[in-house]
mmCIF file of C-alpha atoms in Angstrom:
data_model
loop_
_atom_site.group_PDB
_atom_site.id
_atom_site.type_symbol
_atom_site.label_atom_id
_atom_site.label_comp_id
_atom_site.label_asym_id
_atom_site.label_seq_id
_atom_site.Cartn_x
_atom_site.Cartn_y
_atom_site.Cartn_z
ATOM 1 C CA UNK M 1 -64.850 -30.263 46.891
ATOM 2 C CA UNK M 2 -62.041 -32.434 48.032
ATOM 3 C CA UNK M 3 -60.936 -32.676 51.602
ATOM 4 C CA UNK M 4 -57.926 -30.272 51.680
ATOM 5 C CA UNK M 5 -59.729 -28.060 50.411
ATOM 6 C CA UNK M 6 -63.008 -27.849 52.877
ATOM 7 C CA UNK M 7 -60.022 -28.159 55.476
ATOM 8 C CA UNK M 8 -58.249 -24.962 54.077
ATOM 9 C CA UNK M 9 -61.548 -22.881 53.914
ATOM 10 C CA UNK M 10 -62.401 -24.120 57.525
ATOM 11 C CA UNK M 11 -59.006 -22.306 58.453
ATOM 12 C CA UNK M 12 -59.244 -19.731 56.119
ATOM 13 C CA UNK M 13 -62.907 -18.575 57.793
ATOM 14 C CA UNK M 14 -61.570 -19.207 61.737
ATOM 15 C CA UNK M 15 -58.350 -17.060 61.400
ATOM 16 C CA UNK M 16 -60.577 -13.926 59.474
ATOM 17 C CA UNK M 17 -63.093 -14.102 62.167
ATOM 18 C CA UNK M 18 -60.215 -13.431 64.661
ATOM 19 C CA UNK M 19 -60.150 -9.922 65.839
ATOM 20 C CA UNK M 20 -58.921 -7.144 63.166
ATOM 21 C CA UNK M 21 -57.668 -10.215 60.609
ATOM 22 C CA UNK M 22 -57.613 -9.767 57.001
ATOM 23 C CA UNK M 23 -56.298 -11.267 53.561
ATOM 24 C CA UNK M 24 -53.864 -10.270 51.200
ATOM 25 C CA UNK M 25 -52.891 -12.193 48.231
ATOM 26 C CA UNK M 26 -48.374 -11.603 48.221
ATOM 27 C CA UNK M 27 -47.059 -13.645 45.581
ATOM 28 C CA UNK M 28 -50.116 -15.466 44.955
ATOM 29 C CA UNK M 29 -50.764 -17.105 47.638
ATOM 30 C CA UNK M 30 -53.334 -16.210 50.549
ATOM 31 C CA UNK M 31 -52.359 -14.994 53.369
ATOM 32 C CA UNK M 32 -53.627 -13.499 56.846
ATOM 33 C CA UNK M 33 -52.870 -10.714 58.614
ATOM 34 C CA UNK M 34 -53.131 -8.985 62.124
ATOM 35 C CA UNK M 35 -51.199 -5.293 62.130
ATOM 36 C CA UNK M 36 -49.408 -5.705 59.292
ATOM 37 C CA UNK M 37 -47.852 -9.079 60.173
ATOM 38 C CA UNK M 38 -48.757 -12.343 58.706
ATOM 39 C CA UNK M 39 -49.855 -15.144 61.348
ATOM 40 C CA UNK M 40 -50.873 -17.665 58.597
ATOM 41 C CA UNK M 41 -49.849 -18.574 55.049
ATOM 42 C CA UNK M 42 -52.261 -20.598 53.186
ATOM 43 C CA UNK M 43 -50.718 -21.090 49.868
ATOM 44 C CA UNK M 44 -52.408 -20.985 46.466
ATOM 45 C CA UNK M 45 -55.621 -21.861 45.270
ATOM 46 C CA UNK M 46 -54.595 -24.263 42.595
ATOM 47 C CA UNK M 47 -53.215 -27.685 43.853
ATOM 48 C CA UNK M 48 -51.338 -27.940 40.205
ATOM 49 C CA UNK M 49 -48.934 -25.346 41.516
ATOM 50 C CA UNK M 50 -48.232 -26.439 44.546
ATOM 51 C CA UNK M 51 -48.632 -28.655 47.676
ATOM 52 C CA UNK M 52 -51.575 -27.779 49.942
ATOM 53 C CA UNK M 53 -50.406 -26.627 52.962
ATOM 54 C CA UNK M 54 -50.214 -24.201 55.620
ATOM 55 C CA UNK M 55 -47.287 -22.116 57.427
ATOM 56 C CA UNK M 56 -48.194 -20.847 61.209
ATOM 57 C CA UNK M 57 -46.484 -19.550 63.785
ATOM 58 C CA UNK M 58 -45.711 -21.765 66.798
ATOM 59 C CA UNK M 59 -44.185 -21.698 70.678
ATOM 60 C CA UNK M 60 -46.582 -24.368 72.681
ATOM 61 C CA UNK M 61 -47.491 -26.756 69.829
ATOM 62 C CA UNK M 62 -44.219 -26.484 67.479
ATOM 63 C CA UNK M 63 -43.073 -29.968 68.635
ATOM 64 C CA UNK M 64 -46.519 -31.912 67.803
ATOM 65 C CA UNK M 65 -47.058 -30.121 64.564
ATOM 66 C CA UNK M 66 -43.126 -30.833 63.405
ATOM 67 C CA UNK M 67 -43.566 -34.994 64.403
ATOM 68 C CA UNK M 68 -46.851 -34.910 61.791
ATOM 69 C CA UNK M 69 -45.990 -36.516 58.355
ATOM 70 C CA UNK M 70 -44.765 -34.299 56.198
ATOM 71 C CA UNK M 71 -44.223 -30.950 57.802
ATOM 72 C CA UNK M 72 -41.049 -29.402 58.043
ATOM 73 C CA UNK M 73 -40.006 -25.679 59.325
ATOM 74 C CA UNK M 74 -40.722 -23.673 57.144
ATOM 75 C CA UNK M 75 -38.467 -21.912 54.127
ATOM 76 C CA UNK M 76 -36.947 -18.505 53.895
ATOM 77 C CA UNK M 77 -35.810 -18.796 57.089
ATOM 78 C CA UNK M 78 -39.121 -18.427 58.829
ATOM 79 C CA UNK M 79 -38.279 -22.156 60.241
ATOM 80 C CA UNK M 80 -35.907 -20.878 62.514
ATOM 81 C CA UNK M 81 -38.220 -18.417 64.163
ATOM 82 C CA UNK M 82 -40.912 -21.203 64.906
ATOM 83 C CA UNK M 83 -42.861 -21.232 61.827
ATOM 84 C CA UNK M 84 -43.972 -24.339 60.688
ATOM 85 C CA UNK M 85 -45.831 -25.900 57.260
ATOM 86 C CA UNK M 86 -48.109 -28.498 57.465
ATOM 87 C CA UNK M 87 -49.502 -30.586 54.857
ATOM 88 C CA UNK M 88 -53.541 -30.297 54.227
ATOM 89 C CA UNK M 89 -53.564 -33.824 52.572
ATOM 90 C CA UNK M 90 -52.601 -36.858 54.209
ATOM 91 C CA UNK M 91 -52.349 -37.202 57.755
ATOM 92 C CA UNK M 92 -52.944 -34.023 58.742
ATOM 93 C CA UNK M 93 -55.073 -32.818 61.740
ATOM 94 C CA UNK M 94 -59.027 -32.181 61.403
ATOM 95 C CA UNK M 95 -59.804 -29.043 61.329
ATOM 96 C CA UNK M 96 -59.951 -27.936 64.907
ATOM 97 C CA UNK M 97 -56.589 -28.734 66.094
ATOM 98 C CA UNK M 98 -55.473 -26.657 62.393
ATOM 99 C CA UNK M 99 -57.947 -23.648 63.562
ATOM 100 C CA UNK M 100 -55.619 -24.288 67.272
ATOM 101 C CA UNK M 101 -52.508 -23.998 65.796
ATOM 102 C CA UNK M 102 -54.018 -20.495 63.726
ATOM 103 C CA UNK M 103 -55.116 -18.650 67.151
ATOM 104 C CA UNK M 104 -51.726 -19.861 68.748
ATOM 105 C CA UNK M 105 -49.636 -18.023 65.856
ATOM 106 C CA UNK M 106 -52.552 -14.716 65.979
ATOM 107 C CA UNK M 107 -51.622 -15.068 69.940
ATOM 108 C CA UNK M 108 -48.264 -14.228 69.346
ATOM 109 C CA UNK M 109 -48.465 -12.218 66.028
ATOM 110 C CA UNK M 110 -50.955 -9.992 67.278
ATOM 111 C CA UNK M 111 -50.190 -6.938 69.026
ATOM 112 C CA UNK M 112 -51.701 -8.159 73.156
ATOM 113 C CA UNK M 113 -54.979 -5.733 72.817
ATOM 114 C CA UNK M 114 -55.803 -7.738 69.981
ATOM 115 C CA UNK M 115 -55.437 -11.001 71.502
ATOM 116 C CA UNK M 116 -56.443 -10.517 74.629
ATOM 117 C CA UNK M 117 -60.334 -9.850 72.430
ATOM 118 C CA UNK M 118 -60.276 -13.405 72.001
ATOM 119 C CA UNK M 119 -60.663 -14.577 75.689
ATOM 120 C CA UNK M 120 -62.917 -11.459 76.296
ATOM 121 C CA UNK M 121 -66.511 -11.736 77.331
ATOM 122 C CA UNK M 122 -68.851 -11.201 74.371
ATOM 123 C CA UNK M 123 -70.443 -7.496 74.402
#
């Protein structure tokens, strides 16, 4: 399995382990969901059709994940509400700071019961 691709299953697993998080499929591409909303777009399967990357939601770590090489804001518009696509190949980040970036966009996706799970005690 190539690198961008253990990278976008890493991500993929962290942000449906988050609380109430699940996948849809829109337009062929994955994407995941808290209430409705989507907090992480992680493109299509086959690398033929397009370039591996991701699309998250960012407030705190929007300036660090714009100055990597090769992401932008990204398209539709969703740029200009803090959204921002990263490339899997290249340069990007390991896996960690990408699962980071995935519970900073749930954080502010997700309605704050939701969120607030994360930093709660286990049970």
């Amino acid at each position: 399995m190539s690198e961008w691709r253990s990278r976008r299953d890493q991500v993929r697993e962290f942000a449906l382990g988050l609380p109430e998080a699940y996948e849809e499929f829109p337009w062929g591409e994955s994407v995941i969901k808290v209430n409705k909303k989507v907090f992480v777009f992680l493109g299509m399967e086959d690398d033929a059709k397009w370039t591996p990357r991701f699309s998250v939601k960012l407030r705190e770590s929007h300036g660090h994940a714009l100055s990597l090489p090769g992401a932008e804001p990204t398209s539709h518009g969703l740029g200009r509400a803090g959204w921002v696509s990263v490339p899997f190949k290249g340069e990007a980040p390991d896996a960690e700071v990408l699962c980071d970036w995935v519970e900073e966009s749930y954080r502010i996706v997700a309605p704050r019961r939701l969120a607030a799970l994360i930093d709660a005690p286990p049970s």
